[in-house]
Amino acid sequence: MEFIDHSLVKKDTVMARVYQETIVDSCREKNSLIVLPTGLGKTIIAALLTVYRLQKHDGKVIFLAPTKPLVMQHFQTFSDVLNIDKMEFFTGTVAPSTRKELYKNKKVIFATPQVIENDIISRRLDLENVSMIIFDEAHRSIGDYAYVFIAKKYMEKGKNPLIIGLTASPGSQKDKIKEVLENLFIENIEVRTDSSPDIKKYIQDIDIEWIEVDFPEEYKKIRKYLEKYLENKLKILHNIGFLRSASLGISKKDLLELGTRIRKDMNKNYGKMDKRYFIGIMAQSSAIKIQHGMELLETQGIIPFLDYFERLKHQKAKSAKEIINSELIKKALNLAKTIETRHPKYEKLREIIEKEIKRCKNIIVFSQYRDSAQKIVDILNDMEGVRAIRFVGQSSKLGDKGLTQKNQKDILEKFRNQEYNILVATSIAEEGLDIPSVDLVLFFEPVPSEIRTIQRRGRTGRRKAGKVIVLFTGKTRDEAYFWVSRAKEKKMHKILLQMKNQLKKKEYIEKQTKIEDFVKIIVDYRERSPVVKYLSSHCLVEQKNLPVGDYVLSERVCVERKSSEDFLRSLMDRKIFQQIKNISESYEIPILIIEGEDLYSQHEISANSILNAIISIILDFNVHVIFTKDPYETMLILLDIAKREQQKEKKDIPIRGNKKIMEIKENQRYIIEGLPHVSATLAERLLKHFKSVKNIFTASKEDLMKVKGIGEKTADEIIKVIEEGYE
């Protein structure tokens, strides 16, 4: 057995594999996408490229991964195999000031993309001397995901840039793959499949078995009622001109795209108040919900199906209420409640586990839905020799609490140590967690995504032969998904091989400094819109904790930005008016930007109610309202206003407004609110206690601490701000 011999690689830790060395040679000078089946050492290839780049260009290497556990996993692998002391991992929990120092002193940095994105925007991280950035799970490099922004900035600023994308699958849609390649400036593709000659000797056999179960006759009767209801909704959409046909074969994707199209048309013509749009939105929303109910019935069984409709009863949407009140749906639910037959998948699962548990040390069962995952755990734990545990994500849903990161880590550790021998997991286990290789992966249902199929399958057959079993219900959408995922995977490899020969280097010319670079905009650090990224490419962006608003453009101008969805949500809970009041009282020119083209087609709020709220904001609060179609247009407006304001008067921008007219009382409170950790309530208490601003400014630490809400630390900081010299 031969190992890599290099001063920066720990002795006898990295086996010399020809395909890995070939890929490293191909990628060390070209922006490359590496597509490699799970378990074949993408991280080791990244480590060998790191060694090469650090020796050739010195500088730093940044390794990005989408989740904290995956960041730590890569850090651990590098620590195990490389002789590099100056390595560090951090996530959002590491203080920004600490990160700034670490960037200066460390050679290899492991982080989530959101952290790096924020540090580029805030200018804590200089990309000039970064000699390589590795993008793990590179198929995410589409849309507004942080990878896209980071890659663009890196190619602008890097002295010797090199981008390496790692993935087991970039998808099967040509336009999506093309988008990934363009966003990462890819010049070279290295793709290997299970059948590639140079990796065949390292691939363990994976036995894949597809097991079909019959769809129960009793279930078919329920489905008939659902199909009749769905057909009625599709006929409505066809009759009012939104669908060419009322075929029941319409896909979920087509229905979702239809909803987007109706909403866009509605917003273009909102002045006409055409009833067709409201009828269309209701019908489309109902159709989506019923399709989901049918999928649960076909693939999961009666209990998840009934649970779903129980949740619909508690929804406020008109479409949900209409479904629950429908006679067809009532008949379907009443029939479902009389059926005791369990979905045949559960019995088949039990049968498979009974047989496989004798030879398998550990097993992963994948299920799309949390409810089904819990049911599977309950069934399996009744069996001899089975120790099953459910493994889900961190988000909590109605009546179902998610797992904390610590819970997840503990479960995986116990699974690794054989305290549990079956992990019943949702999609959380497909990507981004250090899950040990298992003897058997069982899909409770097929998934139509080839990326997810490859990721699930990659959990077995890493060090020894593995097995995959996929359960599917015949003559249902389960069977359709089975064929879709197989076709997509073949298509992906074909597209990648075609594109490999068509790639051209994407030239990136750094722009000269323009006047925009001298414009500064202060942004609230909680603002997560793509607007912030766009602004950082055109002006100085400073992130601070703003007391009001989202963007401060000058001492006169502050902007509150709301997406159309945010605006409607804050309208429903009345929070918008307090926010508008605060910005109006603080700045001479307060602005509200409402962003998005679907303002009049969401949340089933009437157009009149929306218009009345906007009129109130303009007339009652004296706030300017601007409508934009998307984040990019918002950025252009913010930039133009900031340029006009700042080029007129070269002043520093205060984070607190400069409202022209204030009563003395308001002015006094305004001054005191500027002290550290002093809220509006605390400012009121201080003024009532000391009677004047002067008395507060001359008070001793002990006197300040007599006021409720002021402890020793706050008192110290107030005195420090008042007494310390200005430099």
Tab-separated table of C-alpha atoms in Angstrom, residues 30-412:
chain	number	residue	atom	x	y	z
A	30	LYS	CA	-7.992	26.080	-13.431
A	31	ASN	CA	-11.300	26.879	-11.775
A	32	SER	CA	-12.743	23.381	-11.614
A	33	LEU	CA	-15.892	21.472	-10.747
A	34	ILE	CA	-15.141	18.016	-9.321
A	35	VAL	CA	-18.064	15.576	-9.564
A	36	LEU	CA	-17.281	12.389	-7.686
A	37	PRO	CA	-19.474	9.705	-6.087
A	38	THR	CA	-19.810	9.968	-2.301
A	39	GLY	CA	-17.030	8.196	-0.380
A	40	LEU	CA	-14.288	8.569	-3.012
A	41	GLY	CA	-12.335	11.304	-1.253
A	42	LYS	CA	-13.421	14.740	-2.477
A	43	THR	CA	-12.092	16.202	0.806
A	44	ILE	CA	-8.706	14.470	0.332
A	45	ILE	CA	-8.449	15.970	-3.178
A	46	ALA	CA	-9.220	19.391	-1.643
A	47	ALA	CA	-6.473	18.803	0.977
A	48	LEU	CA	-3.884	17.914	-1.704
A	49	LEU	CA	-4.849	21.006	-3.734
A	50	THR	CA	-4.483	23.094	-0.545
A	51	VAL	CA	-0.911	21.814	-0.085
A	52	TYR	CA	-0.047	22.743	-3.675
A	53	ARG	CA	-1.604	26.234	-3.581
A	54	LEU	CA	-0.061	27.192	-0.230
A	55	GLN	CA	3.396	26.181	-1.437
A	56	LYS	CA	3.086	27.942	-4.789
A	57	HIS	CA	1.270	31.148	-3.820
A	58	ASP	CA	1.472	31.219	-0.020
A	59	GLY	CA	-1.601	33.267	0.999
A	60	LYS	CA	-4.643	31.519	2.456
A	61	VAL	CA	-7.157	28.837	1.561
A	62	ILE	CA	-10.861	29.051	2.477
A	63	PHE	CA	-12.982	25.893	2.640
A	64	LEU	CA	-16.738	26.570	2.552
A	65	ALA	CA	-19.483	24.105	3.463
A	66	PRO	CA	-23.236	24.746	3.867
A	67	THR	CA	-23.664	23.478	7.448
A	68	LYS	CA	-21.761	23.783	10.730
A	69	PRO	CA	-21.355	19.999	11.182
A	70	LEU	CA	-19.926	19.692	7.662
A	71	VAL	CA	-17.506	22.583	8.301
A	72	MET	CA	-16.239	20.813	11.418
A	73	GLN	CA	-16.024	17.486	9.567
A	74	HIS	CA	-13.754	18.984	6.873
A	75	PHE	CA	-11.635	20.754	9.498
A	76	GLN	CA	-11.165	17.424	11.292
A	77	THR	CA	-10.162	15.622	8.071
A	78	PHE	CA	-7.577	18.305	7.227
A	79	SER	CA	-6.256	18.190	10.827
A	80	ASP	CA	-5.891	14.397	10.563
A	81	VAL	CA	-3.896	14.398	7.319
A	82	LEU	CA	-2.046	17.737	6.981
A	83	ASN	CA	0.972	19.182	8.795
A	84	ILE	CA	-0.434	22.714	8.879
A	85	ASP	CA	-0.759	24.343	12.294
A	86	LYS	CA	-2.505	27.528	11.289
A	87	MET	CA	-5.959	26.096	10.561
A	88	GLU	CA	-9.205	27.343	12.116
A	89	PHE	CA	-12.935	26.786	11.712
A	90	PHE	CA	-15.606	29.246	12.665
A	91	THR	CA	-19.287	29.897	12.225
A	92	GLY	CA	-21.533	32.829	13.133
A	93	THR	CA	-20.980	32.182	16.850
A	94	VAL	CA	-17.384	33.512	16.633
A	95	ALA	CA	-17.355	37.279	17.278
A	96	PRO	CA	-16.656	39.433	14.170
A	97	SER	CA	-13.675	41.165	15.844
A	98	THR	CA	-12.151	37.755	16.654
A	99	ARG	CA	-12.674	36.580	13.071
A	100	LYS	CA	-10.886	39.661	11.751
A	101	GLU	CA	-7.757	38.722	13.719
A	102	LEU	CA	-8.011	35.052	12.745
A	103	TYR	CA	-8.074	35.989	9.055
A	104	LYS	CA	-4.705	37.695	9.510
A	105	ASN	CA	-3.024	34.810	11.324
A	106	LYS	CA	-4.473	31.600	9.861
A	107	LYS	CA	-3.533	29.778	6.663
A	108	VAL	CA	-6.589	27.554	6.159
A	109	ILE	CA	-10.043	28.733	7.213
A	110	PHE	CA	-13.182	26.565	7.346
A	111	ALA	CA	-16.514	28.389	7.488
A	112	THR	CA	-20.146	28.499	6.449
A	113	PRO	CA	-20.744	30.754	3.410
A	114	GLN	CA	-23.003	33.150	5.340
A	115	VAL	CA	-20.102	34.040	7.671
A	116	ILE	CA	-17.688	34.699	4.799
A	117	GLU	CA	-20.335	36.672	2.895
A	118	ASN	CA	-20.948	38.963	5.898
A	119	ASP	CA	-17.224	39.459	6.441
A	120	ILE	CA	-16.665	40.393	2.786
A	121	ILE	CA	-19.533	42.901	2.939
A	122	SER	CA	-18.230	44.374	6.215
A	123	ARG	CA	-14.645	44.409	4.861
A	124	ARG	CA	-13.305	42.248	7.665
A	125	LEU	CA	-11.940	39.812	5.080
A	126	ASP	CA	-9.582	40.838	2.284
A	127	LEU	CA	-9.700	38.323	-0.573
A	128	GLU	CA	-6.594	39.618	-2.356
A	129	ASN	CA	-4.191	37.050	-0.873
A	130	VAL	CA	-6.578	34.094	-0.811
A	131	SER	CA	-4.984	31.545	-3.151
A	132	MET	CA	-7.948	29.123	-3.304
A	133	ILE	CA	-11.588	28.861	-2.216
A	134	ILE	CA	-13.227	25.423	-2.051
A	135	PHE	CA	-17.020	25.310	-2.418
A	136	ASP	CA	-18.382	22.052	-0.994
A	137	GLU	CA	-21.847	20.933	-2.190
A	138	ALA	CA	-21.200	23.224	-5.170
A	139	HIS	CA	-24.599	22.441	-6.738
A	140	ARG	CA	-25.973	25.087	-4.353
A	141	SER	CA	-24.251	27.849	-6.374
A	142	ILE	CA	-27.452	29.175	-7.920
A	143	GLY	CA	-29.808	32.106	-7.348
A	144	ASP	CA	-29.010	34.228	-4.310
A	145	TYR	CA	-27.120	31.564	-2.350
A	146	ALA	CA	-24.019	33.043	-0.677
A	147	TYR	CA	-21.629	30.971	-2.848
A	148	VAL	CA	-22.547	33.091	-5.890
A	149	PHE	CA	-21.649	36.399	-4.240
A	150	ILE	CA	-18.426	35.033	-2.709
A	151	ALA	CA	-17.190	33.618	-6.039
A	152	LYS	CA	-17.876	36.906	-7.849
A	153	LYS	CA	-16.077	38.980	-5.209
A	154	TYR	CA	-13.152	36.549	-5.131
A	155	MET	CA	-12.644	36.714	-8.900
A	156	GLU	CA	-12.757	40.518	-8.656
A	157	LYS	CA	-10.301	40.870	-5.786
A	158	GLY	CA	-8.068	37.775	-5.719
A	159	LYS	CA	-4.452	38.193	-6.840
A	160	ASN	CA	-4.085	34.489	-7.788
A	161	PRO	CA	-7.642	33.151	-7.548
A	162	LEU	CA	-8.572	29.486	-7.862
A	163	ILE	CA	-12.086	28.123	-7.360
A	164	ILE	CA	-12.738	24.439	-6.676
A	165	GLY	CA	-16.326	23.162	-6.571
A	166	LEU	CA	-17.061	19.761	-5.014
A	167	THR	CA	-20.289	17.802	-5.464
A	168	ALA	CA	-21.644	14.295	-5.890
A	169	SER	CA	-24.229	15.667	-8.331
A	170	PRO	CA	-24.853	19.142	-9.811
A	171	GLY	CA	-28.344	18.141	-11.017
A	172	SER	CA	-29.759	17.044	-14.353
A	173	GLN	CA	-31.213	20.275	-15.750
A	174	LYS	CA	-28.878	21.745	-18.332
A	175	ASP	CA	-29.730	25.350	-17.439
A	176	LYS	CA	-29.117	24.708	-13.707
A	177	ILE	CA	-25.748	23.019	-14.381
A	178	LYS	CA	-24.836	25.906	-16.694
A	179	GLU	CA	-25.763	28.388	-13.958
A	180	VAL	CA	-23.504	26.588	-11.449
A	181	LEU	CA	-20.613	26.609	-13.955
A	182	GLU	CA	-21.068	30.311	-14.729
A	183	ASN	CA	-21.502	31.391	-11.112
A	184	LEU	CA	-18.291	29.599	-10.071
A	185	PHE	CA	-16.369	30.740	-13.202
A	186	ILE	CA	-15.625	27.091	-14.027
A	187	GLU	CA	-13.083	26.342	-16.800
A	188	ASN	CA	-12.605	22.630	-16.196
A	189	ILE	CA	-14.836	19.701	-15.181
A	190	GLU	CA	-13.543	16.493	-13.624
A	191	VAL	CA	-16.359	13.951	-13.503
A	192	ARG	CA	-16.219	10.315	-12.449
A	193	THR	CA	-19.031	7.778	-12.258
A	194	ASP	CA	-19.200	4.315	-10.743
A	195	SER	CA	-18.162	2.923	-14.119
A	196	SER	CA	-15.115	5.197	-14.707
A	197	PRO	CA	-12.056	2.937	-15.336
A	198	ASP	CA	-9.690	4.756	-12.932
A	199	ILE	CA	-12.003	4.472	-9.907
A	200	LYS	CA	-13.510	1.026	-10.480
A	201	LYS	CA	-10.965	-0.688	-8.215
A	202	TYR	CA	-11.868	1.691	-5.343
A	203	ILE	CA	-15.635	1.315	-5.711
A	204	GLN	CA	-17.432	-1.122	-3.483
A	205	ASP	CA	-20.326	-3.033	-4.996
A	206	ILE	CA	-23.738	-1.628	-4.101
A	207	ASP	CA	-26.627	-3.999	-4.602
A	208	ILE	CA	-29.712	-1.910	-5.510
A	209	GLU	CA	-33.102	-3.571	-5.173
A	210	TRP	CA	-36.471	-2.007	-6.061
A	211	ILE	CA	-39.433	-3.551	-4.239
A	212	GLU	CA	-42.970	-2.811	-5.415
A	213	VAL	CA	-46.023	-3.007	-3.145
A	214	ASP	CA	-49.649	-2.897	-4.305
A	215	PHE	CA	-51.854	0.125	-3.697
A	216	PRO	CA	-54.771	-1.125	-1.497
A	217	GLU	CA	-58.255	-1.223	-3.027
A	218	GLU	CA	-59.747	0.681	-0.031
A	219	TYR	CA	-57.261	3.503	-0.638
A	220	LYS	CA	-58.309	3.714	-4.296
A	221	LYS	CA	-61.871	4.626	-3.232
A	222	ILE	CA	-60.553	7.548	-1.160
A	223	ARG	CA	-58.351	8.637	-4.060
A	224	LYS	CA	-61.418	8.739	-6.348
A	225	TYR	CA	-63.025	11.462	-4.181
A	226	LEU	CA	-59.770	13.458	-4.170
A	227	GLU	CA	-59.388	13.100	-7.941
A	228	LYS	CA	-62.953	14.342	-8.467
A	229	TYR	CA	-62.262	17.417	-6.309
A	230	LEU	CA	-58.942	18.053	-8.095
A	231	GLU	CA	-60.609	17.652	-11.492
A	232	ASN	CA	-63.201	20.319	-10.550
A	233	LYS	CA	-60.434	22.785	-9.642
A	234	LEU	CA	-58.472	22.055	-12.826
A	235	LYS	CA	-61.639	22.582	-14.900
A	236	ILE	CA	-62.093	26.007	-13.278
A	237	LEU	CA	-58.500	26.914	-14.182
A	238	HIS	CA	-59.049	25.646	-17.741
A	239	ASN	CA	-62.389	27.462	-18.193
A	240	ILE	CA	-61.008	30.854	-17.105
A	241	GLY	CA	-58.022	30.500	-19.438
A	242	PHE	CA	-55.149	29.632	-17.095
A	243	LEU	CA	-54.739	25.974	-18.156
A	244	ARG	CA	-54.798	24.436	-21.637
A	245	SER	CA	-56.335	21.208	-20.341
A	246	ALA	CA	-57.853	19.887	-17.117
A	247	SER	CA	-55.760	16.701	-17.156
A	248	LEU	CA	-55.228	15.036	-13.769
A	249	GLY	CA	-51.687	14.263	-14.897
A	250	ILE	CA	-50.524	17.841	-14.225
A	251	SER	CA	-47.368	17.862	-12.091
A	252	LYS	CA	-46.781	19.705	-8.832
A	253	LYS	CA	-44.064	21.746	-10.569
A	254	ASP	CA	-46.500	22.870	-13.306
A	255	LEU	CA	-49.107	23.861	-10.704
A	256	LEU	CA	-46.552	25.894	-8.739
A	257	GLU	CA	-45.403	27.670	-11.913
A	258	LEU	CA	-49.051	28.374	-12.750
A	259	GLY	CA	-49.494	30.098	-9.370
A	260	THR	CA	-46.489	32.330	-10.054
A	261	ARG	CA	-47.842	33.205	-13.497
A	262	ILE	CA	-51.326	34.103	-12.192
A	263	ARG	CA	-49.854	36.340	-9.474
A	264	LYS	CA	-47.598	38.148	-11.960
A	265	ASP	CA	-50.511	38.795	-14.325
A	266	MET	CA	-52.653	39.950	-11.420
A	267	ASN	CA	-50.075	42.496	-10.271
A	268	LYS	CA	-49.668	43.878	-13.772
A	269	ASN	CA	-53.447	44.409	-13.976
A	270	TYR	CA	-54.326	45.070	-10.338
A	271	GLY	CA	-56.188	48.273	-11.187
A	272	LYS	CA	-58.782	46.267	-13.151
A	273	MET	CA	-59.616	44.035	-10.134
A	274	ASP	CA	-60.455	41.126	-12.475
A	275	LYS	CA	-62.254	38.391	-10.485
A	276	ARG	CA	-60.595	35.757	-12.673
A	277	TYR	CA	-57.345	36.196	-10.755
A	278	PHE	CA	-58.891	35.627	-7.329
A	279	ILE	CA	-60.804	32.576	-8.603
A	280	GLY	CA	-57.616	31.281	-10.258
A	281	ILE	CA	-55.471	31.716	-7.136
A	282	MET	CA	-58.068	29.939	-4.996
A	283	ALA	CA	-58.358	27.032	-7.456
A	284	GLN	CA	-54.580	26.688	-7.864
A	285	SER	CA	-53.983	26.809	-4.104
A	286	SER	CA	-56.674	24.159	-3.521
A	287	ALA	CA	-55.235	21.934	-6.268
A	288	ILE	CA	-51.742	22.048	-4.728
A	289	LYS	CA	-53.097	21.107	-1.298
A	290	ILE	CA	-55.159	18.204	-2.660
A	291	GLN	CA	-52.215	16.926	-4.704
A	292	HIS	CA	-50.149	16.826	-1.525
A	293	GLY	CA	-52.915	14.944	0.282
A	294	MET	CA	-53.040	12.398	-2.553
A	295	GLU	CA	-49.269	11.942	-2.389
A	296	LEU	CA	-49.472	11.196	1.343
A	297	LEU	CA	-52.248	8.669	0.783
A	298	GLU	CA	-50.382	6.914	-2.039
A	299	THR	CA	-46.914	6.861	-0.501
A	300	GLN	CA	-47.380	7.036	3.298
A	301	GLY	CA	-50.826	5.730	4.263
A	302	ILE	CA	-54.035	6.646	6.106
A	303	ILE	CA	-52.650	8.170	9.323
A	304	PRO	CA	-50.288	10.747	7.687
A	305	PHE	CA	-53.137	11.518	5.240
A	306	LEU	CA	-55.643	12.207	8.060
A	307	ASP	CA	-53.042	14.158	10.072
A	308	TYR	CA	-52.461	16.439	7.087
A	309	PHE	CA	-56.173	17.267	6.721
A	310	GLU	CA	-56.386	17.836	10.485
A	311	ARG	CA	-53.662	20.477	10.122
A	312	LEU	CA	-55.570	22.043	7.204
A	313	LYS	CA	-58.525	22.620	9.564
A	314	HIS	CA	-56.356	25.033	11.580
A	315	GLN	CA	-55.150	27.030	8.569
A	316	LYS	CA	-56.597	30.496	7.983
A	317	ALA	CA	-56.313	30.391	4.177
A	318	LYS	CA	-59.652	30.481	2.353
A	319	SER	CA	-58.571	27.593	0.120
A	320	ALA	CA	-57.975	25.374	3.186
A	321	LYS	CA	-61.414	26.220	4.591
A	322	GLU	CA	-63.060	25.525	1.240
A	323	ILE	CA	-61.365	22.105	1.044
A	324	ILE	CA	-62.458	21.111	4.556
A	325	ASN	CA	-66.066	22.179	3.845
A	326	SER	CA	-66.262	20.314	0.523
A	327	GLU	CA	-68.696	17.369	0.448
A	328	LEU	CA	-66.241	15.323	-1.637
A	329	ILE	CA	-63.458	15.818	0.901
A	330	LYS	CA	-65.796	15.084	3.819
A	331	LYS	CA	-66.694	11.768	2.153
A	332	ALA	CA	-63.015	10.969	1.582
A	333	LEU	CA	-62.098	11.708	5.219
A	334	ASN	CA	-65.075	9.795	6.636
A	335	LEU	CA	-64.129	6.765	4.546
A	336	ALA	CA	-60.468	7.046	5.578
A	337	LYS	CA	-61.451	7.018	9.267
A	338	THR	CA	-63.165	3.625	8.816
A	339	ILE	CA	-60.147	1.957	7.201
A	340	GLU	CA	-57.796	0.070	9.488
A	341	THR	CA	-55.555	-1.313	6.734
A	342	ARG	CA	-52.017	-0.028	7.146
A	343	HIS	CA	-50.100	0.992	4.028
A	344	PRO	CA	-48.423	-2.214	2.721
A	345	LYS	CA	-45.032	-0.491	2.816
A	346	TYR	CA	-44.956	-0.772	6.618
A	347	GLU	CA	-45.401	-4.553	6.558
A	348	LYS	CA	-42.845	-4.889	3.773
A	349	LEU	CA	-40.422	-2.691	5.737
A	350	ARG	CA	-40.852	-4.855	8.814
A	351	GLU	CA	-40.268	-7.979	6.729
A	352	ILE	CA	-37.071	-6.544	5.181
A	353	ILE	CA	-35.626	-5.372	8.509
A	354	GLU	CA	-36.385	-8.728	10.140
A	355	LYS	CA	-34.232	-10.379	7.486
A	356	GLU	CA	-31.489	-7.730	7.112
A	357	ILE	CA	-30.884	-6.981	10.815
A	358	LYS	CA	-29.235	-10.402	11.138
A	359	ARG	CA	-26.410	-9.439	8.750
A	360	CYS	CA	-26.364	-5.622	9.047
A	361	LYS	CA	-24.539	-3.825	11.828
A	362	ASN	CA	-26.231	-0.518	11.000
A	363	ILE	CA	-29.057	0.673	8.733
A	364	ILE	CA	-30.470	4.039	7.598
A	365	VAL	CA	-34.148	4.289	6.640
A	366	PHE	CA	-34.952	7.479	4.711
A	367	SER	CA	-38.479	8.914	4.839
A	368	GLN	CA	-39.736	12.141	3.243
A	369	TYR	CA	-42.042	12.998	6.131
A	370	ARG	CA	-41.522	13.397	9.869
A	371	ASP	CA	-44.857	11.782	10.754
A	372	SER	CA	-43.958	8.655	8.810
A	373	ALA	CA	-40.462	8.613	10.316
A	374	GLN	CA	-41.954	8.465	13.826
A	375	LYS	CA	-44.396	5.734	12.805
A	376	ILE	CA	-41.525	3.699	11.323
A	377	VAL	CA	-39.529	4.054	14.563
A	378	ASP	CA	-42.509	2.852	16.612
A	379	ILE	CA	-43.010	-0.199	14.367
A	380	LEU	CA	-39.317	-1.131	14.274
A	381	ASN	CA	-38.759	-0.785	18.022
A	382	ASP	CA	-41.365	-3.520	18.565
A	383	MET	CA	-39.013	-5.935	16.807
A	384	GLU	CA	-36.376	-8.056	18.481
A	385	GLY	CA	-32.805	-6.785	18.122
A	386	VAL	CA	-33.851	-3.377	16.770
A	387	ARG	CA	-32.788	-0.112	18.422
A	388	ALA	CA	-34.217	2.599	16.163
A	389	ILE	CA	-34.156	6.381	16.620
A	390	ARG	CA	-35.742	9.192	14.603
A	391	PHE	CA	-33.369	11.792	13.146
A	392	VAL	CA	-34.897	15.093	11.932
A	393	GLY	CA	-33.897	18.727	11.370
A	394	GLN	CA	-33.795	21.638	13.814
A	395	SER	CA	-37.013	23.404	12.813
A	396	SER	CA	-40.093	22.751	14.935
A	397	LYS	CA	-43.495	22.204	13.354
A	398	LEU	CA	-47.007	22.070	14.749
A	399	GLY	CA	-46.861	19.470	17.526
A	400	ASP	CA	-43.428	18.241	16.416
A	401	LYS	CA	-40.307	19.647	18.049
A	402	GLY	CA	-37.107	19.633	16.024
A	403	LEU	CA	-33.716	18.422	17.252
A	404	THR	CA	-31.079	20.871	18.449
A	405	GLN	CA	-27.602	20.587	16.960
A	406	LYS	CA	-26.461	19.011	20.239
A	407	ASN	CA	-29.305	16.434	20.052
A	408	GLN	CA	-28.289	15.593	16.488
A	409	LYS	CA	-24.648	15.175	17.464
A	410	ASP	CA	-25.554	12.930	20.425
A	411	ILE	CA	-27.791	10.706	18.272
A	412	LEU	CA	-25.088	10.288	15.616
